Tab-separated table of C-alpha atoms in Angstrom:
chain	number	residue	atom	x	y	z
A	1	UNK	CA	79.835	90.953	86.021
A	2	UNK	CA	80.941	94.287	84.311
A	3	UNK	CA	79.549	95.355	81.172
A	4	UNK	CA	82.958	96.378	78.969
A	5	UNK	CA	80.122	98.387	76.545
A	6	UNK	CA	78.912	100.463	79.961
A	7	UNK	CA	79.727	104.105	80.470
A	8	UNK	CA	80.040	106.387	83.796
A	9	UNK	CA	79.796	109.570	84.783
A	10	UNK	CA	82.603	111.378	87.287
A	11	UNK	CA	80.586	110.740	90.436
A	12	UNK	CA	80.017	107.021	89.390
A	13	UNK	CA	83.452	106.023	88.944
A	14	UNK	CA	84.229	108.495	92.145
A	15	UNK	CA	82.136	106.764	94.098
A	16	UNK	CA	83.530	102.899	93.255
A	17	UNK	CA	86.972	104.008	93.736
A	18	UNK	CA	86.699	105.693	97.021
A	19	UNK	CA	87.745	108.770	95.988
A	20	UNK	CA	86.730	112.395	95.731
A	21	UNK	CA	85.707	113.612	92.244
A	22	UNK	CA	88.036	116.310	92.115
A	23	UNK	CA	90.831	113.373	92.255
A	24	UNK	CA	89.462	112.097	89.233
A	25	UNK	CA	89.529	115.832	87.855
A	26	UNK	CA	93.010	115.787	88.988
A	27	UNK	CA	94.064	112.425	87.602
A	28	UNK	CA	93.015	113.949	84.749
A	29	UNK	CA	94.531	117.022	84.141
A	30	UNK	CA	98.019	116.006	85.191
A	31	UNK	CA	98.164	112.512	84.234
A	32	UNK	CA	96.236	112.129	81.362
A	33	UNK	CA	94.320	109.406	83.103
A	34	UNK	CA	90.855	110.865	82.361
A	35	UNK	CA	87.750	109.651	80.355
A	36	UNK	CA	87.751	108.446	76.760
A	37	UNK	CA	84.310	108.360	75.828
A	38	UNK	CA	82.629	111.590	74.333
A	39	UNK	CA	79.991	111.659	72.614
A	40	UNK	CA	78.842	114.992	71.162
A	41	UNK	CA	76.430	116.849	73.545
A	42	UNK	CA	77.469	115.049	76.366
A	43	UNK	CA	80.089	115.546	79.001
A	44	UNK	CA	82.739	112.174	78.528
A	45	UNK	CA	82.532	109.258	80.152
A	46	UNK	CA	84.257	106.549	81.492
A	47	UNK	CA	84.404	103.060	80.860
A	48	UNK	CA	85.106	99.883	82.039
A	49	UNK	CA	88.396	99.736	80.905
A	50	UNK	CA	88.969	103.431	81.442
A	51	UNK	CA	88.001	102.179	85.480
A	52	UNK	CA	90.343	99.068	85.161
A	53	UNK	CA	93.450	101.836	83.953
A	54	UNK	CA	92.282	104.277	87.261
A	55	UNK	CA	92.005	100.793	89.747
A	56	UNK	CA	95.803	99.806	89.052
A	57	UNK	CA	97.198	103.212	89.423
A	58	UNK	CA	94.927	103.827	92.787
A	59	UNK	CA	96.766	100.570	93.604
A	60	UNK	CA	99.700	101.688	92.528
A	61	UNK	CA	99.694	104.970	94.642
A	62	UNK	CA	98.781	102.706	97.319
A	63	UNK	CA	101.887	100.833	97.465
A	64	UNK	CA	103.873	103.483	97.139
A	65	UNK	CA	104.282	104.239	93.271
A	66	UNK	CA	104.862	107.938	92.049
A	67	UNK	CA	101.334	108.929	91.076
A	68	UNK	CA	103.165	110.371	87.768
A	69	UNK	CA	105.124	106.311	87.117
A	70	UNK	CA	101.438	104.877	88.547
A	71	UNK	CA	99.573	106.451	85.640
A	72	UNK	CA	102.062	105.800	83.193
A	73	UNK	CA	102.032	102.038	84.180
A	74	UNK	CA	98.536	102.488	84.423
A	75	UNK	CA	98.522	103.551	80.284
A	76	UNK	CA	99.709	100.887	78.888
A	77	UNK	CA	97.841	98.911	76.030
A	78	UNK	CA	97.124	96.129	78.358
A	79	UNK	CA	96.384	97.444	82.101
A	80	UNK	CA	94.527	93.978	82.782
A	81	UNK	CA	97.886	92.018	82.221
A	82	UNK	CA	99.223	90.180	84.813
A	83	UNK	CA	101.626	93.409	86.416
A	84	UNK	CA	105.082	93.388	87.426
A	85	UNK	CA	104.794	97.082	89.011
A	86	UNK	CA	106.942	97.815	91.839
A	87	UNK	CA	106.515	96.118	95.271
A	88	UNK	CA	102.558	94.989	93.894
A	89	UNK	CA	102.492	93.448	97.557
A	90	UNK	CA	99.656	93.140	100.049
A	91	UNK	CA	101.950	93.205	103.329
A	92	UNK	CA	104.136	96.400	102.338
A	93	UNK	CA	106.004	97.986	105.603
A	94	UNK	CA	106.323	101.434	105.958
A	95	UNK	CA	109.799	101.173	105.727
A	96	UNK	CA	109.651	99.890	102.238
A	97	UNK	CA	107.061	102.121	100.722
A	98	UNK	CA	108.962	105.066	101.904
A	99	UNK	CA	112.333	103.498	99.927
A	100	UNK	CA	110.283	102.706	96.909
A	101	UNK	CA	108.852	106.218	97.024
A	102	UNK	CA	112.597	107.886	96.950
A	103	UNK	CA	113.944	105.309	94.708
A	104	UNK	CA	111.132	106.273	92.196
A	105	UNK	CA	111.791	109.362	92.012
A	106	UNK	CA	115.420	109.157	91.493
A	107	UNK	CA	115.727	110.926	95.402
A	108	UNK	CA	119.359	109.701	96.100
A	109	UNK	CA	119.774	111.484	99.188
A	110	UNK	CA	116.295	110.362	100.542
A	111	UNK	CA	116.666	106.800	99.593
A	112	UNK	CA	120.467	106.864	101.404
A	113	UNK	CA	118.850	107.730	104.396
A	114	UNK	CA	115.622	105.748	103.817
A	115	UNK	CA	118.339	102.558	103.702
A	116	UNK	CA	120.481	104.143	106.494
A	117	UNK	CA	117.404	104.496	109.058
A	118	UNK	CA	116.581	100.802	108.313
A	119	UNK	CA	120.223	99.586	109.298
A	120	UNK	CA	120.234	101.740	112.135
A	121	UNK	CA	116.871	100.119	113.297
A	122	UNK	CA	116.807	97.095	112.449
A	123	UNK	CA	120.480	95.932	111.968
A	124	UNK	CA	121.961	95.187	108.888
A	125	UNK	CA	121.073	91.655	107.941
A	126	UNK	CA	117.335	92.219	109.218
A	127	UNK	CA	116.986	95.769	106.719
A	128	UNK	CA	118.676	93.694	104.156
A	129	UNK	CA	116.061	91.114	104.608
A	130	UNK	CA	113.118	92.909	105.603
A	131	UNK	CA	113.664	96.336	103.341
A	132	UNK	CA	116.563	96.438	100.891
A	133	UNK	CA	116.200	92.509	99.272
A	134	UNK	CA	112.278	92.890	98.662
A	135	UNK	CA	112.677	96.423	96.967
A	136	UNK	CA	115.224	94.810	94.765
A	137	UNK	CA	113.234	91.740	93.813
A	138	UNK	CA	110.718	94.222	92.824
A	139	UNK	CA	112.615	96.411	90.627
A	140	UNK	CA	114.066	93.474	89.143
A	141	UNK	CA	111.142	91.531	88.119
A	142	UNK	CA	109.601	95.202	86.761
A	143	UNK	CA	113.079	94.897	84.950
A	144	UNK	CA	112.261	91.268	83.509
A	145	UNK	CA	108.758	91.988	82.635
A	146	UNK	CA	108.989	95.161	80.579
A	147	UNK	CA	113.021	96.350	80.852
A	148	UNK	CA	112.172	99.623	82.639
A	149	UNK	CA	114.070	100.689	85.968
A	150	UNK	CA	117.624	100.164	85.455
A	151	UNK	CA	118.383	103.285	86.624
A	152	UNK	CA	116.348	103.031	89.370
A	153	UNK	CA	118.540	99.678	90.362
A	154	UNK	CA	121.547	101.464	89.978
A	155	UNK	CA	120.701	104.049	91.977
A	156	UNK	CA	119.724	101.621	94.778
A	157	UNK	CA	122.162	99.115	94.735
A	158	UNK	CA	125.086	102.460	95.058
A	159	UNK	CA	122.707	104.144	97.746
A	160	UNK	CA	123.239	100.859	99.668
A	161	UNK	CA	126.613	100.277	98.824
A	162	UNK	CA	127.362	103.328	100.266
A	163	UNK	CA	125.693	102.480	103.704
A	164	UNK	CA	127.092	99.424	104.164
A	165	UNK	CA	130.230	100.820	103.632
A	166	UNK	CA	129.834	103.787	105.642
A	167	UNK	CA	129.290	100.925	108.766
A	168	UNK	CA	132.309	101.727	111.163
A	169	UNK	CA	134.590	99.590	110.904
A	170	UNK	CA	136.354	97.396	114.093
A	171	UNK	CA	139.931	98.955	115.121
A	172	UNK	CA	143.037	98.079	113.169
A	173	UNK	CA	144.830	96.121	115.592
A	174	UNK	CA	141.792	93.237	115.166
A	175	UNK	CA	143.318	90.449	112.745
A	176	UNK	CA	141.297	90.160	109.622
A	177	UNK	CA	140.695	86.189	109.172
A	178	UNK	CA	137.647	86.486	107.113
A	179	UNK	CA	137.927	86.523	103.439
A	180	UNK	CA	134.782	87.441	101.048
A	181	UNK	CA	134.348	87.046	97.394
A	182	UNK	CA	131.931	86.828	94.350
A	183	UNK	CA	132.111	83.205	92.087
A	184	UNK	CA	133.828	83.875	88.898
A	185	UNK	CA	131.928	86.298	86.897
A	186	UNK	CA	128.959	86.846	89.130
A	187	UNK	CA	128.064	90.429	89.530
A	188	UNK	CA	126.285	90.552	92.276
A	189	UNK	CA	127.995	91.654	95.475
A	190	UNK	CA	125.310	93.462	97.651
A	191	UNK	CA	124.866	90.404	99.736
A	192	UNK	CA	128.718	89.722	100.891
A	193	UNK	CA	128.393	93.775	101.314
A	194	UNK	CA	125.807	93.008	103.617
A	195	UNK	CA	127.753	90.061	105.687
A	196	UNK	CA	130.937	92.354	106.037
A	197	UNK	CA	128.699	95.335	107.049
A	198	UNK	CA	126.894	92.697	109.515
A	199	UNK	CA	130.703	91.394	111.115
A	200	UNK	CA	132.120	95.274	111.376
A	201	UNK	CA	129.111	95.918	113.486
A	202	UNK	CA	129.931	93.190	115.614
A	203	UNK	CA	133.483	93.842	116.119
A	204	UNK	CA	135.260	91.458	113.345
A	205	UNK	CA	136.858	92.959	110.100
A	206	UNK	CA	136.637	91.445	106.766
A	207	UNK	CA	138.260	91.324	103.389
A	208	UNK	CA	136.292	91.285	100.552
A	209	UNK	CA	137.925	90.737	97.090
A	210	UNK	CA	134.176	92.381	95.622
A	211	UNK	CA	132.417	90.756	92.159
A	212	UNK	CA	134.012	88.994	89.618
A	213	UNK	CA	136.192	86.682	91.235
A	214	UNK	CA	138.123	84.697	88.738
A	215	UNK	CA	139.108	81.276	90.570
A	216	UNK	CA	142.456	81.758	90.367
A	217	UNK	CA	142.811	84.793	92.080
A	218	UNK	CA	140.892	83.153	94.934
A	219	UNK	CA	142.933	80.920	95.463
A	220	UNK	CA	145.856	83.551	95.351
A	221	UNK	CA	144.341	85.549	97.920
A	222	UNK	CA	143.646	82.196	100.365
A	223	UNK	CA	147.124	81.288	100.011
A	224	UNK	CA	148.801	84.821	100.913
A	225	UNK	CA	146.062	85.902	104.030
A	226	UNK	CA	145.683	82.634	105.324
A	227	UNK	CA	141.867	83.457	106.030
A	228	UNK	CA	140.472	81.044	108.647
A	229	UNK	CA	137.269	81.083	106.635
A	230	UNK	CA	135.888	81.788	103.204
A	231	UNK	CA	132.618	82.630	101.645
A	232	UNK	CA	132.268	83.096	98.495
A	233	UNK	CA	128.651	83.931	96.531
A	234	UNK	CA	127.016	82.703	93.473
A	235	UNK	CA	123.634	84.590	92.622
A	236	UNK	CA	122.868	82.780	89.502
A	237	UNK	CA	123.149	79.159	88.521
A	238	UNK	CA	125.811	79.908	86.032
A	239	UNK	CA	128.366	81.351	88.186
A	240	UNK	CA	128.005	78.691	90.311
A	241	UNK	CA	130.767	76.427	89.283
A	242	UNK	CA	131.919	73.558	92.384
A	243	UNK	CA	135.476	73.214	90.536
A	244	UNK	CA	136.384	76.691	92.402
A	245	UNK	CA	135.083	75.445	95.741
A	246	UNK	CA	137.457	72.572	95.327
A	247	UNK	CA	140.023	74.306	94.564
A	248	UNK	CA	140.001	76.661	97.984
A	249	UNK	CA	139.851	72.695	99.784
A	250	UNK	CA	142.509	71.542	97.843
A	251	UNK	CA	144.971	74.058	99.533
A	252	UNK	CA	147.377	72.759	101.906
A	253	UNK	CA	146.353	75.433	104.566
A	254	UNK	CA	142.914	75.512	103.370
A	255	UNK	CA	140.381	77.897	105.726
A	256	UNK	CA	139.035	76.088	108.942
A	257	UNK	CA	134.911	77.470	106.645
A	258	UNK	CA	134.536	77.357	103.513
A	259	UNK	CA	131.102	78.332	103.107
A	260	UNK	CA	128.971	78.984	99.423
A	261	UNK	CA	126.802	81.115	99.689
A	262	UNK	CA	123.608	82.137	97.338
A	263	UNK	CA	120.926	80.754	94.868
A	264	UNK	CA	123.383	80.098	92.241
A	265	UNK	CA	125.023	76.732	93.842
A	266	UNK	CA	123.971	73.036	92.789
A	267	UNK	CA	123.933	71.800	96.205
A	268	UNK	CA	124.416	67.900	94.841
A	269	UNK	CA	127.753	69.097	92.918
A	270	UNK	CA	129.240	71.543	95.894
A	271	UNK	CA	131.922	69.199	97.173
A	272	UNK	CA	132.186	67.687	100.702
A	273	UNK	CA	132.937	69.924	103.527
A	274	UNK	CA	131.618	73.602	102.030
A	275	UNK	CA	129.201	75.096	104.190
A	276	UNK	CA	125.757	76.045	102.061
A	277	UNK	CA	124.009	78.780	104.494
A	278	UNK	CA	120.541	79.252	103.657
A	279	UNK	CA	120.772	82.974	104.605
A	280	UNK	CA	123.403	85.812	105.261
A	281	UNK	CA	122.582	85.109	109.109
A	282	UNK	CA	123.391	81.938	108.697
A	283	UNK	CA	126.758	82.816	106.586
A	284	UNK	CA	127.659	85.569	109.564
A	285	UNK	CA	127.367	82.437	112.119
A	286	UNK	CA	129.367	80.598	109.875
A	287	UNK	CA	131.697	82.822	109.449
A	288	UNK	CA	132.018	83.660	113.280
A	289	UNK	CA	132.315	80.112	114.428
A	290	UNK	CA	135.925	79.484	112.593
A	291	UNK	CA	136.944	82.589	115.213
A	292	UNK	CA	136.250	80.788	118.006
């Protein structure tokens, strides 16, 4: 067991970290992360606590943190707190470091084409899973835990707007029969960016109506396209209302799919008949089936 009263020199603390002493001089000098025990005569040393502040942003670094954000994570009062630091994952991809990296630093134009390379590789619904969705989660539980990174969010969530939108789109002369939409008042309308992104690749147009989807004009937009099928997505519990559901059924040329998508559904209270996907490839299948 440590000794919180012990105290190290440079080489010590070098040498249990793994690195090179002039990292620790380095740390140091531009990150303030250096040792706070002096005693007069003596060079300063470190202690445990000072080693516990250097371990987290090492580990930081490691998965992919800005050494200058790592170190200023790494200061707070309470480094031995449960953290909340971004993507503080054991099975990080390359792929997902390198997005964290650019989305750190505020690099739109790297973290556009961080997002675009992982779309072009991996498809849209697998670099949603796989890259985009876990970055998110990360920022957003940094977010909950200390109300830092909203701009980093922001920045993100356009930067991948933009991509999906940027997917080419099918030719004109292909009916549109699929209609997308955000539950009334839920924000959140990356994911039925990603399933019209994931249908223009495959040939089949979309219409979204975006966020914010008061029930009403739902309905309004069934009844004038004629969509033969609907999703429509609910992120958190309380935009997940099942009166708007049954009021797309209760149309007298309601879609062939009606499918709710998202976390934010009751499944028990989501009336007979609505398709509840469990993921946006099962949404796209969904979706594609009511073609056929």
């Amino acid at each position: 067991m440590s000794n919180p009263a012990a105290a190290y020199s440079a080489g010590a603390v070098a040498r249990r970290l793994g690195v090179a002493v002039t990292t620790l001089r380095t740390w140091h000098q531009r990150y303030g992360m250096g040792p706070s025990l002096h005693e007069p005569g003596h060079h300063r040393r470190y202690t445990e606590q000072d080693i516990k502040r250097l371990e987290l942003m090492q580990r930081l670094i490691f998965e992919g943190v800005a050494p200058a954000e790592a170190a200023r994570w790494a200061r707070r009062p309470t480094p031995d707190a449960p953290v909340a630091a971004p993507l503080a994952a054991p099975d990080l991809t390359p792929a997902i470091r390198g997005l964290n990296r650019a989305a750190m630093r505020l690099d739109a134009p790297a973290v556009r084409q961080r997002i675009a390379e992982a779309v072009r590789e991996l498809g849209v619904i697998a670099a949603w899973d796989g890259v985009l969705r876990p970055v998110l989660a990360a920022i957003g539980e940094r977010y909950a835990a200390t109300g830092e990174l909203i701009e980093v969010e922001h920045l993100v969530t356009g930067c991948i707007s933009a991509v999906f939108g940027a997917v080419p789109q099918p030719a004109g002369e292909v009916p549109t029969r699929i209609l997308l939409a955000c539950a009334d008042d839920e924000q959140h309308s990356l994911p039925i960016e990603a399933v019209a992104a994931a249908l223009a690749a495959d040939g089949v147009p979309t219409r979204s109506l975006g966020a914010r989807v008061p029930p009403e004009a739902l309905t309004a937009a069934v009844r004038r396209t004629g969509p033969a099928a609907v999703l429509i997505w609910s992120q958190i519990r309380s935009t997940g209302g099942p009166a708007q559901l049954a009021a797309i059924l209760a149309e007298r040329s309601r879609p062939l799919v009606v499918a709710a998508g998202g976390p934010g559904w009751h499944r028990p209270s989501v009336p007979a008949g609505v398709v509840l996907p469990d993921s946006l490839t099962e949404a796209v299948v969904a979706l594609s089936s009511a073609l056929t």
